[in-house]
Amino acid sequence: MHHDDRRAHQPETDDGDEVVADDGCRLATRLSGPVDGEPVVLLHGGPGLPDYLGDLAALLDDRYRVHRYDQRGAGRSARRRPWTTARFLSDLEALRRAWGIERMHLVGHSWGAALGLRFALAHPRRVATLTYLSGVGLEWGLWKATFHSEHDSRLDPGQRQLARELAALEDPSVAQDAARLEVLLAADSLDPAPHAVAITRMARQLAEAGVNWQLNQELGPDLDADDADYRGLDVPVLVVHGRHDPRPAAAVASLVETLPRVHQVLLDGGHELWIDAPDELRTQIVRHMEVTRGPRW
């Protein structure tokens, strides 16, 4: 079934029950898919962005029970500190318990891929599979330098100037946040023109839901300090990356070499692969999640 046809027959996404973490932080959730479907939890990127994975959920919720949420600090969730990786991991565990999920498929995008990887390491018995989608790997120095250089090269001088001016604003409006996000998202794709409508819509939705740029800055150093040992991670991991993602696939190489149960796929697209290659992305994720029904890798 073609992606557009499948979406036309999707059930509406329902706002799920609000979950309160153990420190009192309110976390807004969303739910779609059949009640008896295997549970899939989507982890959006950022950090500091609200959930934006509705289109990815629509690729999966014809057969899976898809859970999404706004991570603390953005969107409809409370802007409560602390903003640390440890706290975000505790939030995900609180959500798992509240949802009554014994084992789940995790699909993390960008920063969400890193969050899913760390959760799988901390709670391997709770994770059936992990899809590490458009992540940045373990080579932080390599990905940052390459990313900023490549990302900037895709912007014309006017866009670069606009991005700098918008980033310098202390209290941007929703319209200004949307303009900044649209520039950033356009550079995530090698050729944004065919996806201009989708990019504009995504930027507007993110800005209207509520972006937390301060969270992004504060959590950065915590992300840089990932010195975990993933060599013993006993969870099947699918690493999916776009050939045209400005975040280099080469930076993920050391992670792929480290993980004992891993398969890597490169797709013809940028950072938001559900926009560039939705059908192939669905095929790869579903095939990976089916691995739990077959022999162990």
CSV table of C-alpha atoms in Angstrom, one decimal:
chain,number,residue,atom,x,y,z
A,1,MET,CA,0.0,0.0,0.0
A,2,HIS,CA,1.3,3.4,-0.9
A,3,HIS,CA,2.1,5.8,2.0
A,4,ASP,CA,-0.6,8.3,1.1
A,5,ASP,CA,-3.3,5.5,0.8
A,6,ARG,CA,-2.3,4.1,4.1
A,7,ARG,CA,-2.5,7.4,5.9
A,8,ALA,CA,-6.0,7.9,4.5
A,9,HIS,CA,-7.1,4.9,6.4
A,10,GLN,CA,-5.3,5.6,9.7
A,11,PRO,CA,-7.3,6.0,12.9
A,12,GLU,CA,-7.1,9.5,14.4
A,13,THR,CA,-4.3,10.0,17.0
A,14,ASP,CA,-5.7,10.5,20.4
A,15,ASP,CA,-4.2,12.6,23.1
A,16,GLY,CA,-3.3,10.0,25.7
A,17,ASP,CA,-3.6,10.4,29.5
A,18,GLU,CA,-1.2,12.8,31.0
A,19,VAL,CA,1.6,10.9,32.9
A,20,VAL,CA,3.2,12.4,35.9
A,21,ALA,CA,6.9,11.5,36.4
A,22,ASP,CA,8.2,10.7,39.9
A,23,ASP,CA,9.4,14.3,40.4
A,24,GLY,CA,5.9,15.7,39.5
A,25,CYS,CA,6.7,16.7,35.9
A,26,ARG,CA,3.6,16.4,33.7
A,27,LEU,CA,4.3,14.6,30.4
A,28,ALA,CA,1.8,14.9,27.5
A,29,THR,CA,1.2,11.8,25.5
A,30,ARG,CA,-0.4,10.6,22.2
A,31,LEU,CA,-1.6,7.3,21.1
A,32,SER,CA,-2.6,5.7,17.8
A,33,GLY,CA,-3.0,2.2,16.3
A,34,PRO,CA,-4.9,-1.0,17.2
A,35,VAL,CA,-5.4,-1.8,20.9
A,36,ASP,CA,-4.0,-5.3,20.4
A,37,GLY,CA,-0.9,-4.1,18.4
A,38,GLU,CA,2.6,-4.6,19.7
A,39,PRO,CA,3.7,-1.4,21.5
A,40,VAL,CA,6.1,1.0,19.7
A,41,VAL,CA,7.4,4.1,21.4
A,42,LEU,CA,8.6,7.0,19.3
A,43,LEU,CA,11.3,9.3,20.7
A,44,HIS,CA,11.5,12.7,19.0
A,45,GLY,CA,14.7,14.7,18.6
A,46,GLY,CA,15.8,18.1,19.7
A,47,PRO,CA,16.4,18.2,22.6
A,48,GLY,CA,14.0,21.0,23.4
A,49,LEU,CA,11.5,20.3,20.6
A,50,PRO,CA,8.0,19.0,21.0
A,51,ASP,CA,6.9,15.7,19.4
A,52,TYR,CA,6.9,15.9,15.6
A,53,LEU,CA,6.7,12.3,14.7
A,54,GLY,CA,3.0,12.1,13.7
A,55,ASP,CA,3.9,11.3,10.1
A,56,LEU,CA,6.3,8.5,11.2
A,57,ALA,CA,3.6,7.1,13.5
A,58,ALA,CA,1.2,7.0,10.5
A,59,LEU,CA,3.7,4.7,8.8
A,60,LEU,CA,3.4,2.2,11.6
A,61,ASP,CA,0.0,2.5,13.3
A,62,ASP,CA,-1.9,0.3,10.9
A,63,ARG,CA,-0.5,-2.6,12.8
A,64,TYR,CA,1.4,-1.4,15.9
A,65,ARG,CA,0.2,0.5,19.0
A,66,VAL,CA,2.2,3.7,18.7
A,67,HIS,CA,3.0,5.8,21.7
A,68,ARG,CA,4.4,9.3,21.5
A,69,TYR,CA,5.0,12.1,24.0
A,70,ASP,CA,6.4,15.6,24.4
A,71,GLN,CA,9.6,15.2,26.3
A,72,ARG,CA,9.8,17.4,29.4
A,73,GLY,CA,10.6,21.1,28.8
A,74,ALA,CA,8.7,21.5,25.5
A,75,GLY,CA,5.3,21.2,23.8
A,76,ARG,CA,2.4,20.4,26.1
A,77,SER,CA,4.7,18.8,28.8
A,78,ALA,CA,5.8,20.9,31.8
A,79,ARG,CA,9.0,23.0,31.5
A,80,ARG,CA,10.4,21.5,34.7
A,81,ARG,CA,14.1,20.9,35.4
A,82,PRO,CA,16.4,19.1,35.7
A,83,TRP,CA,17.2,18.8,32.0
A,84,THR,CA,19.7,15.9,32.0
A,85,THR,CA,20.0,12.6,30.2
A,86,ALA,CA,19.4,10.7,33.4
A,87,ARG,CA,16.2,12.6,34.0
A,88,PHE,CA,14.9,11.9,30.4
A,89,LEU,CA,15.7,8.2,30.9
A,90,SER,CA,13.7,8.2,34.1
A,91,ASP,CA,10.8,9.9,32.4
A,92,LEU,CA,10.7,7.2,29.7
A,93,GLU,CA,10.7,4.4,32.3
A,94,ALA,CA,7.9,6.2,34.1
A,95,LEU,CA,5.9,6.3,30.9
A,96,ARG,CA,6.6,2.6,30.2
A,97,ARG,CA,5.2,1.7,33.6
A,98,ALA,CA,2.2,4.0,33.2
A,99,TRP,CA,1.4,2.5,29.8
A,100,GLY,CA,1.6,-1.0,31.2
A,101,ILE,CA,4.2,-2.1,28.6
A,102,GLU,CA,6.4,-5.1,29.5
A,103,ARG,CA,8.6,-4.9,26.4
A,104,MET,CA,8.5,-2.2,23.6
A,105,HIS,CA,10.0,-1.4,20.3
A,106,LEU,CA,11.8,1.9,20.5
A,107,VAL,CA,12.2,4.1,17.5
A,108,GLY,CA,14.3,7.2,18.2
A,109,HIS,CA,15.1,10.0,15.8
A,110,SER,CA,18.2,12.2,16.1
A,111,TRP,CA,18.6,13.1,19.8
A,112,GLY,CA,15.8,10.6,20.4
A,113,ALA,CA,18.1,7.9,18.9
A,114,ALA,CA,20.7,8.6,21.6
A,115,LEU,CA,18.0,8.5,24.2
A,116,GLY,CA,16.7,5.2,23.0
A,117,LEU,CA,20.2,3.7,22.9
A,118,ARG,CA,20.9,4.7,26.5
A,119,PHE,CA,17.5,3.4,27.6
A,120,ALA,CA,18.2,0.1,26.0
A,121,LEU,CA,21.5,-0.2,27.7
A,122,ALA,CA,19.9,0.6,31.1
A,123,HIS,CA,16.8,-1.5,30.6
A,124,PRO,CA,17.6,-4.2,28.0
A,125,ARG,CA,14.8,-6.5,29.1
A,126,ARG,CA,12.2,-3.8,28.4
A,127,VAL,CA,13.3,-3.2,24.8
A,128,ALA,CA,12.4,-5.7,22.1
A,129,THR,CA,14.2,-3.8,19.3
A,130,LEU,CA,15.7,-0.3,18.8
A,131,THR,CA,15.7,1.7,15.6
A,132,TYR,CA,18.4,4.3,15.7
A,133,LEU,CA,17.1,6.7,13.1
A,134,SER,CA,19.3,9.6,11.9
A,135,GLY,CA,21.5,9.6,15.0
A,136,VAL,CA,24.9,11.1,15.4
A,137,GLY,CA,26.8,8.1,16.7
A,138,LEU,CA,29.6,8.3,19.3
A,139,GLU,CA,32.1,10.5,17.4
A,140,TRP,CA,30.9,13.8,18.8
A,141,GLY,CA,33.8,15.8,17.5
A,142,LEU,CA,33.5,14.4,14.0
A,143,TRP,CA,29.8,14.9,13.6
A,144,LYS,CA,29.7,18.4,15.0
A,145,ALA,CA,32.4,19.8,12.8
A,146,THR,CA,31.2,18.0,9.7
A,147,PHE,CA,27.5,18.9,10.4
A,148,HIS,CA,28.0,22.6,10.9
A,149,SER,CA,30.2,22.9,7.8
A,150,GLU,CA,27.8,20.9,5.6
A,151,HIS,CA,24.7,22.5,7.0
A,152,ASP,CA,25.9,26.0,6.5
A,153,SER,CA,27.0,25.2,2.9
A,154,ARG,CA,23.4,24.4,2.0
A,155,LEU,CA,22.2,27.9,3.1
A,156,ASP,CA,22.5,30.9,0.9
A,157,PRO,CA,24.0,34.1,2.5
A,158,GLY,CA,20.5,35.5,3.2
A,159,GLN,CA,19.4,32.3,5.0
A,160,ARG,CA,22.6,32.2,7.1
A,161,GLN,CA,22.1,35.8,8.2
A,162,LEU,CA,18.4,35.2,9.0
A,163,ALA,CA,19.3,32.1,11.0
A,164,ARG,CA,21.9,34.1,13.0
A,165,GLU,CA,19.5,36.9,13.7
A,166,LEU,CA,16.7,34.7,14.8
A,167,ALA,CA,19.0,32.6,17.0
A,168,ALA,CA,20.1,35.8,18.8
A,169,LEU,CA,16.6,36.7,19.9
A,170,GLU,CA,16.0,36.4,23.6
A,171,ASP,CA,12.2,36.0,23.4
A,172,PRO,CA,11.2,35.0,19.9
A,173,SER,CA,7.6,34.9,18.7
A,174,VAL,CA,5.9,31.8,17.4
A,175,ALA,CA,6.4,33.2,13.8
A,176,GLN,CA,10.1,33.9,14.4
A,177,ASP,CA,10.6,30.4,15.8
A,178,ALA,CA,8.8,28.9,12.8
A,179,ALA,CA,11.0,31.0,10.4
A,180,ARG,CA,14.2,29.7,12.2
A,181,LEU,CA,13.0,26.1,12.2
A,182,GLU,CA,12.1,26.3,8.5
A,183,VAL,CA,15.7,27.4,7.6
A,184,LEU,CA,17.2,24.6,9.7
A,185,LEU,CA,14.8,21.9,8.4
A,186,ALA,CA,15.4,23.0,4.7
A,187,ALA,CA,19.2,22.4,5.2
A,188,ASP,CA,18.5,18.9,6.5
A,189,SER,CA,17.5,17.9,3.0
A,190,LEU,CA,19.9,18.0,0.0
A,191,ASP,CA,17.0,19.2,-2.2
A,192,PRO,CA,14.3,20.8,0.0
A,193,ALA,CA,12.2,22.2,-3.0
A,194,PRO,CA,10.1,19.0,-3.5
A,195,HIS,CA,9.3,18.9,0.2
A,196,ALA,CA,8.8,22.6,0.8
A,197,VAL,CA,5.2,22.2,1.9
A,198,ALA,CA,6.0,19.5,4.4
A,199,ILE,CA,9.0,21.4,5.8
A,200,THR,CA,6.9,24.6,6.2
A,201,ARG,CA,4.1,22.6,7.9
A,202,MET,CA,6.6,20.9,10.3
A,203,ALA,CA,8.3,24.1,11.2
A,204,ARG,CA,5.0,25.8,12.0
A,205,GLN,CA,3.7,22.9,14.0
A,206,LEU,CA,6.9,22.8,16.1
A,207,ALA,CA,6.8,26.5,16.8
A,208,GLU,CA,3.1,26.5,17.7
A,209,ALA,CA,3.5,23.5,20.0
A,210,GLY,CA,6.4,25.2,21.9
A,211,VAL,CA,10.2,25.0,21.4
A,212,ASN,CA,12.7,25.3,24.3
A,213,TRP,CA,16.0,26.6,22.9
A,214,GLN,CA,17.4,27.0,26.4
A,215,LEU,CA,16.9,23.3,27.1
A,216,ASN,CA,18.8,22.5,23.9
A,217,GLN,CA,21.8,24.5,25.1
A,218,GLU,CA,21.8,23.2,28.6
A,219,LEU,CA,21.6,19.5,27.7
A,220,GLY,CA,24.3,19.7,25.0
A,221,PRO,CA,27.3,19.2,27.4
A,222,ASP,CA,25.5,16.2,29.0
A,223,LEU,CA,25.2,14.6,25.5
A,224,ASP,CA,28.9,15.2,24.8
A,225,ALA,CA,29.8,13.1,27.8
A,226,ASP,CA,28.5,9.8,26.6
A,227,ASP,CA,31.2,7.3,27.6
A,228,ALA,CA,29.0,4.3,28.0
A,229,ASP,CA,30.1,0.9,26.9
A,230,TYR,CA,27.7,-0.5,24.4
A,231,ARG,CA,29.6,-3.7,23.5
A,232,GLY,CA,27.4,-5.9,25.6
A,233,LEU,CA,24.0,-4.4,24.6
A,234,ASP,CA,21.8,-7.5,24.0
A,235,VAL,CA,19.1,-5.7,21.9
A,236,PRO,CA,18.7,-5.9,18.1
A,237,VAL,CA,19.5,-2.4,16.8
A,238,LEU,CA,18.7,-1.1,13.3
A,239,VAL,CA,20.8,2.0,12.4
A,240,VAL,CA,19.1,4.0,9.6
A,241,HIS,CA,20.7,7.0,8.1
A,242,GLY,CA,20.0,9.3,5.1
A,243,ARG,CA,22.8,9.6,2.5
A,244,HIS,CA,22.1,13.3,2.3
A,245,ASP,CA,21.8,14.0,6.0
A,246,PRO,CA,24.3,16.8,6.9
A,247,ARG,CA,25.0,14.8,10.1
A,248,PRO,CA,27.6,12.4,8.6
A,249,ALA,CA,26.9,8.7,8.4
A,250,ALA,CA,30.7,8.2,9.1
A,251,ALA,CA,30.2,9.4,12.6
A,252,VAL,CA,27.9,6.4,13.3
A,253,ALA,CA,30.5,3.9,12.1
A,254,SER,CA,32.1,3.4,15.5
A,255,LEU,CA,28.7,2.7,17.1
A,256,VAL,CA,27.9,0.2,14.4
A,257,GLU,CA,31.3,-1.5,15.0
A,258,THR,CA,30.6,-1.6,18.7
A,259,LEU,CA,27.1,-3.0,18.9
A,260,PRO,CA,26.9,-6.9,18.9
A,261,ARG,CA,23.5,-7.1,17.3
A,262,VAL,CA,23.2,-4.4,14.6
A,263,HIS,CA,22.2,-3.9,11.0
A,264,GLN,CA,22.8,-0.6,9.2
A,265,VAL,CA,20.8,0.8,6.2
A,266,LEU,CA,21.4,3.9,4.2
A,267,LEU,CA,18.4,5.4,2.5
A,268,ASP,CA,18.2,8.0,-0.2
A,269,GLY,CA,17.2,11.0,1.8
A,270,GLY,CA,18.1,13.6,4.4
A,271,HIS,CA,17.5,13.9,8.2
A,272,GLU,CA,13.7,13.5,8.1
A,273,LEU,CA,13.5,10.3,6.3
A,274,TRP,CA,9.7,9.9,6.7
A,275,ILE,CA,9.5,12.9,4.4
A,276,ASP,CA,12.1,11.8,1.8
A,277,ALA,CA,11.7,8.0,1.8
A,278,PRO,CA,8.5,7.0,3.7
A,279,ASP,CA,7.8,3.7,2.1
A,280,GLU,CA,11.3,2.4,2.3
A,281,LEU,CA,11.6,3.6,5.9
A,282,ARG,CA,8.5,1.8,6.9
A,283,THR,CA,9.7,-1.4,5.2
A,284,GLN,CA,13.0,-1.3,7.0
A,285,ILE,CA,11.6,-0.5,10.5
A,286,VAL,CA,8.8,-3.2,10.2
A,287,ARG,CA,11.3,-5.8,9.0
A,288,HIS,CA,13.6,-5.0,11.9
A,289,MET,CA,10.8,-5.2,14.5
A,290,GLU,CA,9.8,-8.6,13.1
A,291,VAL,CA,13.3,-9.9,14.1
A,292,THR,CA,12.0,-10.7,17.6
A,293,ARG,CA,9.7,-13.4,16.0
A,294,GLY,CA,12.6,-15.2,14.4
A,295,PRO,CA,16.0,-16.6,15.5
A,296,ARG,CA,18.3,-14.4,17.5
A,297,TRP,CA,21.0,-12.5,15.5
